[in-house]
Short mmCIF file of C-alpha atoms and ligand atoms in Angstrom, two decimals:
data_model
loop_
_atom_site.label_atom_id
_atom_site.label_comp_id
_atom_site.label_asym_id
_atom_site.label_seq_id
_atom_site.Cartn_x
_atom_site.Cartn_y
_atom_site.Cartn_z
CA UNK D 1205 100.29 92.88 117.47
CA UNK D 1206 96.67 92.69 115.59
CA UNK D 1207 95.03 91.09 112.82
CA UNK D 1208 91.92 90.66 111.30
CA UNK D 1209 89.60 87.37 111.71
CA UNK D 1210 87.01 87.71 108.74
CA UNK D 1211 84.06 85.78 108.49
CA UNK D 1212 83.12 85.99 104.61
CA UNK D 1213 79.93 85.69 102.59
CA UNK D 1214 77.60 89.23 103.14
CA UNK D 1215 76.94 91.51 100.59
CA UNK D 1216 77.94 95.33 101.98
CA UNK D 1217 75.33 97.65 101.78
CA UNK D 1218 74.61 101.58 103.10
CA UNK D 1219 76.91 105.08 103.41
CA UNK D 1220 80.33 105.73 104.73
CA UNK D 1221 81.56 108.95 104.43
CA UNK D 1222 85.55 109.12 103.34
CA UNK D 1223 88.35 110.70 105.20
CA UNK D 1224 91.13 112.48 103.35
CA UNK D 1225 93.85 111.58 101.46
CA UNK D 1226 97.13 110.34 103.48
CA UNK D 1227 99.00 111.44 100.32
CA UNK D 1228 97.53 114.76 100.38
CA UNK D 1229 98.38 115.39 103.42
CA UNK D 1230 101.88 114.23 104.54
CA UNK D 1231 102.92 117.21 101.83
CA UNK D 1232 100.68 119.24 103.09
CA UNK D 1233 101.93 119.05 107.38
CA UNK D 1234 106.02 119.11 105.09
CA UNK D 1235 104.91 122.56 103.66
CA UNK D 1236 104.16 124.33 106.83
CA UNK D 1237 108.07 123.92 107.45
CA UNK D 1238 108.55 126.35 105.07
CA UNK D 1239 106.36 129.93 106.46
CA UNK D 1240 108.38 129.86 109.56
CA UNK D 1241 104.09 130.39 111.02
CA UNK D 1242 101.16 129.44 112.05
CA UNK D 1243 98.65 127.10 110.15
CA UNK D 1244 95.34 125.40 110.18
CA UNK D 1245 95.28 122.16 107.83
CA UNK D 1246 91.31 120.25 108.46
CA UNK D 1247 90.07 117.03 107.42
CA UNK D 1248 93.58 114.95 108.27
CA UNK D 1249 92.80 111.34 108.40
CA UNK D 1250 93.59 109.14 112.35
CA UNK D 1251 96.54 107.33 110.64
CA UNK D 1252 100.28 106.03 111.33
CA UNK D 1253 101.06 107.39 108.75
CA UNK D 1254 100.27 110.40 110.11
CA UNK D 1255 100.99 109.81 113.37
CA UNK D 1256 104.63 109.61 112.12
CA UNK D 1257 105.16 112.86 109.59
CA UNK D 1258 103.68 114.24 113.62
CA UNK D 1259 106.98 112.78 115.06
CA UNK D 1260 108.85 113.83 112.42
CA UNK D 1261 107.81 116.92 112.88
CA UNK D 1262 107.81 117.93 116.42
CA UNK D 1263 110.94 116.58 115.87
CA UNK D 1264 112.43 119.68 114.44
CA UNK D 1265 111.14 121.90 116.44
CA UNK D 1266 107.22 122.66 115.25
CA UNK D 1267 103.78 122.65 117.88
CA UNK D 1268 101.51 120.51 116.92
CA UNK D 1269 97.99 120.68 118.72
CA UNK D 1270 94.99 118.11 116.81
CA UNK D 1271 91.82 118.88 117.49
CA UNK D 1272 89.39 115.47 115.60
CA UNK D 1273 89.87 115.69 112.21
CA UNK D 1274 92.28 119.69 112.63
CA UNK D 1275 95.65 119.92 112.98
CA UNK D 1276 97.43 123.40 114.38
CA UNK D 1277 100.51 123.51 112.97
CA UNK D 1278 103.38 125.82 113.80
CA UNK D 1279 106.18 125.74 112.34
CA UNK D 1280 108.78 129.24 114.54
CA UNK D 1281 110.78 127.48 115.78
CA UNK D 1282 112.80 124.77 114.48
CA UNK D 1283 115.76 123.64 116.74
CA UNK D 1284 117.26 121.71 113.75
CA UNK D 1285 116.82 119.97 110.55
CA UNK D 1286 117.34 116.48 111.11
CA UNK D 1287 115.37 113.22 110.26
CA UNK D 1288 116.03 110.41 111.71
CA UNK D 1289 116.52 107.14 110.76
CA UNK D 1290 113.87 105.29 113.36
CA UNK D 1291 111.10 107.39 112.05
CA UNK D 1292 112.56 107.10 107.82
CA UNK D 1293 112.41 103.64 107.94
CA UNK D 1294 108.95 103.38 109.40
CA UNK D 1295 107.21 105.20 106.39
CA UNK D 1296 109.44 106.67 103.48
CA UNK D 1297 107.47 110.41 103.31
CA UNK D 1298 109.59 111.76 105.83
CA UNK D 1299 111.58 112.54 102.40
CA UNK D 1300 108.85 115.35 102.03
CA UNK D 1301 110.55 117.30 105.00
CA UNK D 1302 113.82 118.35 102.59
CA UNK D 1303 112.34 120.24 99.94
CA UNK D 1304 110.93 122.57 102.81
CA UNK D 1305 114.23 122.52 104.32
CA UNK D 1306 116.26 123.05 102.18
CA UNK D 1307 113.97 126.23 101.30
CA UNK D 1308 113.47 126.89 104.10
CA UNK D 1309 117.23 126.84 105.98
CA UNK D 1310 119.95 126.28 102.64
CA UNK D 1311 120.28 122.57 105.69
CA UNK D 1312 118.53 118.87 105.96
CA UNK D 1313 120.21 115.63 106.89
CA UNK D 1314 117.94 112.62 106.32
CA UNK D 1315 118.55 109.15 106.75
CA UNK D 1316 118.17 107.80 103.42
CA UNK D 1317 115.54 105.78 102.56
CA UNK D 1318 116.31 102.15 101.85
CA UNK D 1319 114.29 99.57 99.58
CA UNK D 1320 110.85 98.76 100.77
CA UNK D 1321 108.32 95.58 100.47
CA UNK D 1322 107.29 97.31 97.06
CA UNK D 1323 110.62 97.97 95.33
CA UNK D 1324 114.26 99.80 95.50
CA UNK D 1325 112.05 103.41 96.15
CA UNK D 1326 115.47 105.22 94.93
CA UNK D 1327 115.44 109.59 95.92
CA UNK D 1328 117.98 110.31 93.07
CA UNK D 1329 115.53 112.30 91.29
CA UNK D 1330 115.19 114.28 93.96
CA UNK D 1331 118.74 114.99 94.52
CA UNK D 1332 119.58 115.56 91.39
CA UNK D 1333 117.14 118.28 91.15
CA UNK D 1334 118.23 119.91 94.47
CA UNK D 1335 122.04 119.23 93.12
CA UNK D 1336 120.76 120.87 89.95
CA UNK D 1337 119.17 124.17 91.96
CA UNK D 1338 122.65 124.32 93.50
CA UNK D 1339 122.29 122.27 96.38
CA UNK D 1340 125.77 121.02 97.40
CA UNK D 1341 124.34 116.91 98.09
CA UNK D 1342 126.54 114.19 99.77
CA UNK D 1343 125.84 110.67 101.29
CA UNK D 1344 127.53 109.57 104.43
CA UNK D 1345 126.91 106.97 106.87
CA UNK D 1346 123.25 105.85 106.12
CA UNK D 1347 122.64 109.89 105.65
CA UNK D 1348 122.36 112.36 102.61
CA UNK D 1349 123.05 115.87 103.63
CA UNK D 1350 122.48 118.66 101.40
CA UNK D 1351 123.82 122.40 102.15
CA UNK D 1352 123.55 125.33 99.97
CA UNK D 1353 123.90 129.45 100.77
CA UNK D 1354 120.25 130.29 98.58
CA UNK D 1355 118.48 127.44 96.69
CA UNK D 1356 118.45 128.70 92.94
CA UNK D 1357 116.22 128.50 90.62
CA UNK D 1358 116.00 125.44 87.53
CA UNK D 1359 114.78 123.25 84.27
CA UNK D 1360 114.23 119.41 85.61
CA UNK D 1361 113.00 117.53 83.83
CA UNK D 1362 111.80 114.55 85.30
CA UNK D 1363 112.98 111.13 83.34
CA UNK D 1364 110.14 109.29 85.32
CA UNK D 1365 107.21 111.51 86.61
CA UNK D 1366 108.17 111.01 90.41
CA UNK D 1367 105.38 111.80 93.27
CA UNK D 1368 107.07 112.63 96.18
CA UNK D 1369 109.41 114.18 94.16
CA UNK D 1370 107.70 116.94 91.97
CA UNK D 1371 106.42 117.31 95.22
CA UNK D 1372 109.98 118.01 96.81
CA UNK D 1373 109.96 120.53 93.73
CA UNK D 1374 107.37 122.33 94.04
CA UNK D 1375 108.21 122.96 97.91
CA UNK D 1376 112.51 123.56 97.39
CA UNK D 1377 111.47 125.55 94.88
CA UNK D 1378 108.19 128.21 95.80
CA UNK D 1379 111.27 129.84 98.07
CA UNK D 1380 114.20 129.00 95.86
CA UNK D 1381 115.61 132.44 93.85
CA UNK D 1382 113.99 132.53 90.80
CA UNK D 1383 112.11 130.93 87.80
CA UNK D 1384 112.31 126.47 88.75
CA UNK D 1385 110.09 124.72 85.80
CA UNK D 1386 109.55 120.65 86.21
CA UNK D 1387 109.18 119.07 83.44
CA UNK D 1388 107.35 115.56 82.65
CA UNK D 1389 106.15 116.99 86.60
CA UNK D 1390 103.10 113.88 88.02
CA UNK D 1391 99.61 115.08 87.45
CA UNK D 1392 98.13 113.01 90.84
CA UNK D 1393 95.29 115.60 93.21
CA UNK D 1394 98.14 114.87 95.47
CA UNK D 1395 100.15 117.67 93.79
CA UNK D 1396 97.98 120.15 92.82
CA UNK D 1397 95.56 120.23 96.27
CA UNK D 1398 99.37 120.78 97.46
CA UNK D 1399 100.15 123.75 95.16
CA UNK D 1400 96.64 124.48 96.21
CA UNK D 1401 98.70 125.00 99.43
CA UNK D 1402 102.04 126.57 98.38
CA UNK D 1403 99.62 129.42 96.65
CA UNK D 1404 97.57 130.06 99.85
CA UNK D 1405 100.42 130.94 101.41
CA UNK D 1406 101.77 132.40 98.70
CA UNK D 1407 104.00 130.65 96.10
CA UNK D 1408 103.74 132.03 92.41
CA UNK D 1409 102.99 128.45 90.71
CA UNK D 1410 101.33 128.09 87.71
CA UNK D 1411 100.30 124.35 85.83
CA UNK D 1412 99.92 122.55 88.95
CA UNK D 1413 97.91 119.53 88.03
CA UNK D 1414 99.25 119.07 83.63
CA UNK D 1415 102.66 117.43 83.27
CA UNK D 1416 104.73 121.36 82.83
CA UNK D 1417 104.72 123.31 86.35
CA UNK D 1418 106.40 127.05 86.70
CA UNK D 1419 107.34 127.77 89.52
CA UNK D 1420 108.86 131.64 90.08
CA UNK D 1421 110.13 132.12 93.80
CA UNK D 1422 109.28 134.64 96.85
CA UNK D 1423 110.89 135.95 100.04
CA UNK D 1424 108.48 134.92 102.40
CA UNK D 1425 105.22 133.06 102.95
CA UNK D 1426 102.37 133.37 104.94
CA UNK D 1427 100.54 131.00 107.16
CA UNK D 1428 96.68 129.08 105.71
CA UNK D 1429 94.09 126.92 106.01
CA UNK D 1430 93.01 124.29 104.05
CA UNK D 1431 91.03 121.22 104.38
CA UNK D 1432 92.53 117.76 102.39
CA UNK D 1433 91.20 117.18 99.22
CA UNK D 1434 88.96 113.08 100.13
CA UNK D 1435 91.04 110.40 100.21
CA UNK D 1436 90.61 108.22 96.17
CA UNK D 1437 92.36 105.08 97.81
CA UNK D 1438 90.14 104.79 100.24
CA UNK D 1439 87.10 105.32 97.47
CA UNK D 1440 88.42 103.24 95.27
CA UNK D 1441 88.77 99.58 98.03
CA UNK D 1442 84.95 100.89 99.13
CA UNK D 1443 83.68 100.64 95.45
CA UNK D 1444 85.07 97.56 95.49
CA UNK D 1445 84.47 95.82 98.63
CA UNK D 1446 80.69 97.08 97.69
CA UNK D 1447 80.93 94.85 94.39
CA UNK D 1448 83.26 91.56 95.29
CA UNK D 1449 79.96 91.30 97.85
CA UNK D 1450 77.23 92.22 95.47
CA UNK D 1451 75.92 94.71 97.70
CA UNK D 1452 75.02 98.50 97.19
CA UNK D 1453 77.55 100.69 98.65
CA UNK D 1454 77.48 104.84 98.54
CA UNK D 1455 79.94 107.12 98.90
CA UNK D 1456 80.42 110.23 100.62
CA UNK D 1457 82.61 113.14 100.59
CA UNK D 1458 84.51 111.17 97.27
CA UNK D 1459 85.93 113.27 94.42
CA UNK D 1460 84.84 110.57 91.00
CA UNK D 1461 86.54 113.26 89.26
CA UNK D 1462 89.25 111.89 91.23
CA UNK D 1463 88.81 108.31 89.97
CA UNK D 1464 88.01 108.05 86.46
CA UNK D 1465 90.05 105.20 85.47
CA UNK D 1466 88.47 102.69 88.84
CA UNK D 1467 85.16 103.91 87.40
CA UNK D 1468 85.92 103.26 83.80
CA UNK D 1469 87.06 99.74 84.48
CA UNK D 1470 84.85 98.74 86.77
CA UNK D 1471 82.13 99.80 84.47
CA UNK D 1472 83.23 97.51 82.06
CA UNK D 1473 83.63 94.82 84.66
CA UNK D 1474 80.09 94.72 84.86
CA UNK D 1475 79.62 97.11 88.43
CA UNK D 1476 76.98 100.02 88.40
CA UNK D 1477 77.88 102.82 88.72
CA UNK D 1478 75.63 105.87 90.05
CA UNK D 1479 77.67 109.34 90.17
CA UNK D 1480 75.39 111.56 92.02
CA UNK D 1481 77.36 115.27 93.28
CA UNK D 1482 79.79 114.01 95.88
CA UNK D 1483 77.70 110.90 95.80
CA UNK D 1484 79.27 107.32 94.26
CA UNK D 1485 76.94 104.33 94.09
CA UNK D 1486 78.06 100.98 93.53
CA UNK D 1487 75.98 97.98 93.14
CA UNK D 1488 76.35 95.17 91.41
CA UNK D 1489 73.62 91.70 91.03
CA UNK D 1490 75.91 89.52 89.20
CA UNK D 1491 79.41 88.89 88.47
CA UNK D 1492 81.81 90.79 87.24
CA UNK D 1493 83.86 90.28 84.49
CA UNK D 1494 87.55 90.19 83.96
CA UNK D 1495 88.81 93.17 82.17
CA UNK D 1496 92.72 93.77 81.55
CA UNK D 1497 93.96 96.86 83.74
CA UNK D 1498 98.05 98.36 83.78
CA UNK D 1499 99.72 100.45 85.97
CA UNK D 1500 100.14 103.99 84.74
CA UNK D 1501 101.09 108.14 86.63
CA UNK D 1502 97.88 110.05 86.79
CA UNK D 1503 95.16 109.83 85.54
CA UNK D 1504 95.84 106.02 84.68
CA UNK D 1505 94.97 103.49 86.87
CA UNK D 1506 96.78 104.24 90.28
CA UNK D 1507 99.01 101.07 91.10
CA UNK D 1508 97.53 101.70 94.61
CA UNK D 1509 94.63 100.38 93.73
CA UNK D 1510 96.06 97.67 91.73
CA UNK D 1511 95.66 95.19 94.46
CA UNK D 1512 92.80 95.39 95.30
CA UNK D 1513 91.48 95.21 91.87
CA UNK D 1514 93.31 92.00 91.98
CA UNK D 1515 90.98 90.27 94.72
CA UNK D 1516 88.12 91.29 92.73
CA UNK D 1517 89.25 90.26 89.45
CA UNK D 1518 90.16 86.97 91.38
CA UNK D 1519 85.74 85.77 92.06
CA UNK D 1520 85.04 87.64 88.16
CA UNK D 1521 84.73 85.78 84.99
CA UNK D 1522 87.45 85.19 82.83
CA UNK D 1523 90.47 86.05 82.09
CA UNK D 1524 92.23 89.06 82.93
CA UNK D 1525 95.68 90.66 82.68
CA UNK D 1526 97.86 93.12 85.21
CA UNK D 1527 100.44 95.20 84.28
CA UNK D 1528 101.59 97.15 87.07
CA UNK D 1529 104.67 99.41 85.64
CA UNK D 1530 105.05 101.95 88.92
CA UNK D 1531 107.03 99.38 90.89
CA UNK D 1532 108.84 95.63 89.91
CA UNK D 1533 108.16 94.28 93.06
CA UNK D 1534 103.70 94.92 93.32
CA UNK D 1535 102.91 91.60 93.55
CA UNK D 1536 102.77 89.87 97.72
CA UNK D 1537 99.62 89.53 98.00
CA UNK D 1538 99.87 87.71 94.60
CA UNK D 1539 101.38 84.30 97.00
CA UNK D 1540 98.94 85.02 100.03
CA UNK D 1541 95.65 84.95 96.67
CA UNK D 1542 96.52 81.88 95.89
CA UNK D 1543 96.74 80.29 98.42
CA UNK D 1544 92.51 81.14 99.54
CA UNK D 1545 92.12 79.76 96.02
CA UNK D 1546 93.00 81.67 93.85
CA UNK D 1547 94.87 80.76 90.23
CA UNK D 1548 96.93 83.33 89.32
CA UNK D 1549 100.25 84.05 88.10
CA UNK D 1550 103.22 86.08 87.29
CA UNK D 1551 105.14 86.23 84.75
CA UNK D 1552 107.63 89.14 84.99
CA UNK D 1553 105.91 93.17 84.85
CA UNK D 1554 102.23 90.73 84.73
CA UNK D 1555 99.81 88.95 86.65
CA UNK D 1556 97.49 86.79 84.82
CA UNK D 1557 94.33 85.71 86.61
CA UNK D 1558 92.03 83.13 85.64
CA UNK D 1559 88.62 83.95 88.26
CA UNK D 1560 87.76 80.83 90.46
CA UNK D 1561 83.97 80.39 91.29
CA UNK D 1562 85.00 80.54 94.91
CA UNK D 1563 87.73 81.54 98.00
CA UNK D 1564 88.16 79.53 100.48
CA UNK D 1565 89.33 81.77 104.05
CA UNK D 1566 92.57 81.09 105.19
CA UNK D 1567 95.31 82.80 107.33
CA UNK D 1568 97.35 85.53 105.30
CA UNK D 1569 99.47 87.39 105.81
CA UNK D 1570 99.80 91.55 105.05
CA UNK D 1571 102.78 92.15 103.83
CA UNK D 1572 102.14 95.89 102.48
CA UNK D 1573 99.34 99.03 102.74
CA UNK D 1574 97.68 98.45 100.36
CA UNK D 1575 97.91 94.14 99.53
CA UNK D 1576 96.89 94.42 102.94
CA UNK D 1577 93.68 95.93 101.35
CA UNK D 1578 93.65 93.31 98.99
CA UNK D 1579 93.84 90.50 101.29
CA UNK D 1580 90.47 92.36 103.42
CA UNK D 1581 89.10 92.73 101.02
CA UNK D 1582 89.48 88.52 98.68
CA UNK D 1583 88.41 87.75 103.00
CA UNK D 1584 85.14 89.44 102.69
CA UNK D 1585 84.03 87.17 99.51
CA UNK D 1586 85.71 84.27 100.80
CA UNK D 1587 84.02 81.10 101.94
CA UNK D 1588 84.37 80.64 106.48
CA UNK D 1589 87.11 82.44 108.36
CA UNK D 1590 90.14 84.56 107.23
CA UNK D 1591 92.93 85.91 109.99
CA UNK D 1592 95.14 89.05 108.83
CA UNK D 1593 98.00 88.72 110.39
CA UNK D 1594 100.02 92.40 110.25
CA UNK D 1595 96.96 95.24 110.06
CA UNK D 1596 99.65 97.87 111.03
CA UNK D 1597 99.97 97.84 107.81
CA UNK D 1598 96.96 98.98 106.82
CA UNK D 1599 96.08 101.10 109.93
CA UNK D 1600 99.47 103.07 107.97
CA UNK D 1601 96.70 104.38 105.51
CA UNK D 1602 93.33 103.26 106.30
CA UNK D 1603 91.21 105.19 109.11
CA UNK D 1604 89.57 102.03 110.81
CA UNK D 1605 89.17 100.17 107.93
CA UNK D 1606 87.32 97.68 110.22
CA UNK D 1607 84.87 99.77 111.16
CA UNK D 1608 83.45 101.22 108.36
CA UNK D 1609 83.12 97.28 106.63
CA UNK D 1610 81.02 96.07 109.81
CA UNK D 1611 79.33 99.31 109.24
CA UNK D 1612 78.48 97.98 106.41
CA UNK D 1613 77.53 94.85 107.19
CA UNK D 1614 81.06 93.36 107.03
CA UNK D 1615 81.81 89.82 109.46
CA UNK D 1616 85.16 91.66 110.32
CA UNK D 1617 86.77 92.14 114.03
CA UNK D 1618 89.94 93.06 115.52
CA UNK D 1619 91.56 90.87 117.60
CA UNK D 1620 95.32 90.63 119.55
CA UNK D 1621 97.31 87.65 117.27
CA UNK D 1622 99.65 85.75 119.08
CA UNK D 1623 102.80 87.11 116.56
N1 EPU V 1488 111.27 106.55 91.49
C1 EPU V 1488 113.04 106.44 90.66
N2 EPU V 1488 113.98 107.22 91.35
C2 EPU V 1488 113.26 108.97 92.42
C3 EPU V 1488 111.55 108.78 92.69
C4 EPU V 1488 111.21 107.45 92.09
O1 EPU V 1488 113.70 106.15 90.34
O2 EPU V 1488 114.04 109.06 92.55
C5 EPU V 1488 110.39 105.55 91.10
C6 EPU V 1488 110.86 104.14 91.98
O3 EPU V 1488 111.24 103.58 92.08
C7 EPU V 1488 109.45 104.66 91.32
C8 EPU V 1488 108.62 105.36 90.46
O4 EPU V 1488 109.97 106.32 90.32
O5 EPU V 1488 109.38 102.98 90.33
C9 EPU V 1488 107.58 106.33 90.64
O6 EPU V 1488 107.39 105.99 91.71
P1 EPU V 1488 106.59 108.06 93.39
O7 EPU V 1488 107.81 108.94 93.36
O8 EPU V 1488 106.04 108.45 91.87
O9 EPU V 1488 106.26 107.31 94.55
P2 EPU V 1488 106.62 107.77 96.02
O10 EPU V 1488 106.22 109.58 95.96
O11 EPU V 1488 107.41 106.93 96.54
C10 EPU V 1488 104.18 107.71 96.21
C11 EPU V 1488 103.22 107.69 97.06
C12 EPU V 1488 102.45 106.25 97.09
C13 EPU V 1488 102.42 105.78 96.02
C14 EPU V 1488 103.79 106.43 94.10
C15 EPU V 1488 102.65 106.55 92.72
C16 EPU V 1488 102.73 109.68 98.75
C17 EPU V 1488 103.40 109.75 100.11
N3 EPU V 1488 103.81 108.10 98.82
O12 EPU V 1488 104.57 107.20 96.16
O13 EPU V 1488 101.47 105.31 97.93
O14 EPU V 1488 101.94 104.47 95.26
O15 EPU V 1488 103.61 107.86 95.00
O16 EPU V 1488 102.34 106.75 92.73
O17 EPU V 1488 102.88 109.60 98.49
C18 EPU V 1488 101.06 104.02 99.19
O18 EPU V 1488 99.78 105.32 99.32
O19 EPU V 1488 100.29 103.03 99.83
C19 EPU V 1488 101.81 104.65 98.39
C20 EPU V 1488 103.08 103.45 98.38
#
């Protein structure tokens, strides 16, 4: 197993290029199941989660070829509609095959994703919606089975604006008979990216990017070419890397429009941020101030940036409250940060952070993807050596993060660990 060894204290300086968004690429690759033809998708990041979805799509019968960041995906010959336990357990986003398979074949069988490090994460809203669209849903032996002759349009109100739930319903609705309305839909940029792909395939969608979408089912869909949007969470993580080390970092290929909540908070905390078309420059001369944040569905502050922002607050001046409203167990990084000298107390969904003068390097354990990113950021600014175990978590969602950080001047290496 790999670990990262970081010697903190270097100012990060220079320019880096942001990769394609993992959480856009995953649903778009699954959407290719809908049309039974060949598709070309550019700007696919080289990540472990992409490897997992590749395995799953190939196991269903898709043909997959890759040339650098471009994937050629052909879904003509699908031989099975089952997503096995081994793949679903390593990546919950495997659930995204449910909507397309049900829509095209009227059948899907998926190992039911269990809870994970950040929360219980049920898929009841995905299943309720498919049921409303006429599917019969059965659960047995740890699998969920979806059967339907032909999905039909329905009016669906989501109790929670679930991201992958909205995506599954959209993919189910584009081939359903009649009109589907999704109320309280998720509005993340990745949803809009998926909607743009579906429209390129010939789907009829109105209201994408808002909380109310209307989708009129069509009979068939054609092949598409698409370039995946930049990864706003990778971008946000590098903005914090720049500012936590009091350096100056320029992001290329990032979309500032997707980062307003974070940029606003970073500015409140005292960071200098300049936006020039697709270049975002961040710098900080002095220590930042603590500011409160509360995670919310987009356009609110992203839960996927909460842990990284907490690393920054841990070494800022003053006290702040970080409130997590999306997942019930997303403070796993707190105890590791405290082992590095942070002063953070958890009260239910709130973390009360009192900034400290310095963190000190320590051996720490990554527990999930974004928690690992938080520990890397803390390691960049800590005195001495930080060793982060289980970095396979970070490889799920960050493209060669250690190489990108090293290019900016960080002292970070990947090494084999004894564990
Ligand atoms: N929820 C339900 N029932 C459902 C679906 C969701 O109760 O049927 C609850 C969840 O338990 C959670 C909340 O609703 O408390 C929101 O979950 P959501 O369904 O929106 O999350 P997701 O679709 O499983 C996506 C991202 C996550 C990101 C969340 C929130 C992908 C592949 N994953 O997950 O990304 O944190 O939205 O923005 O798009 C990551 O990249 O590190 C990551 C975890």
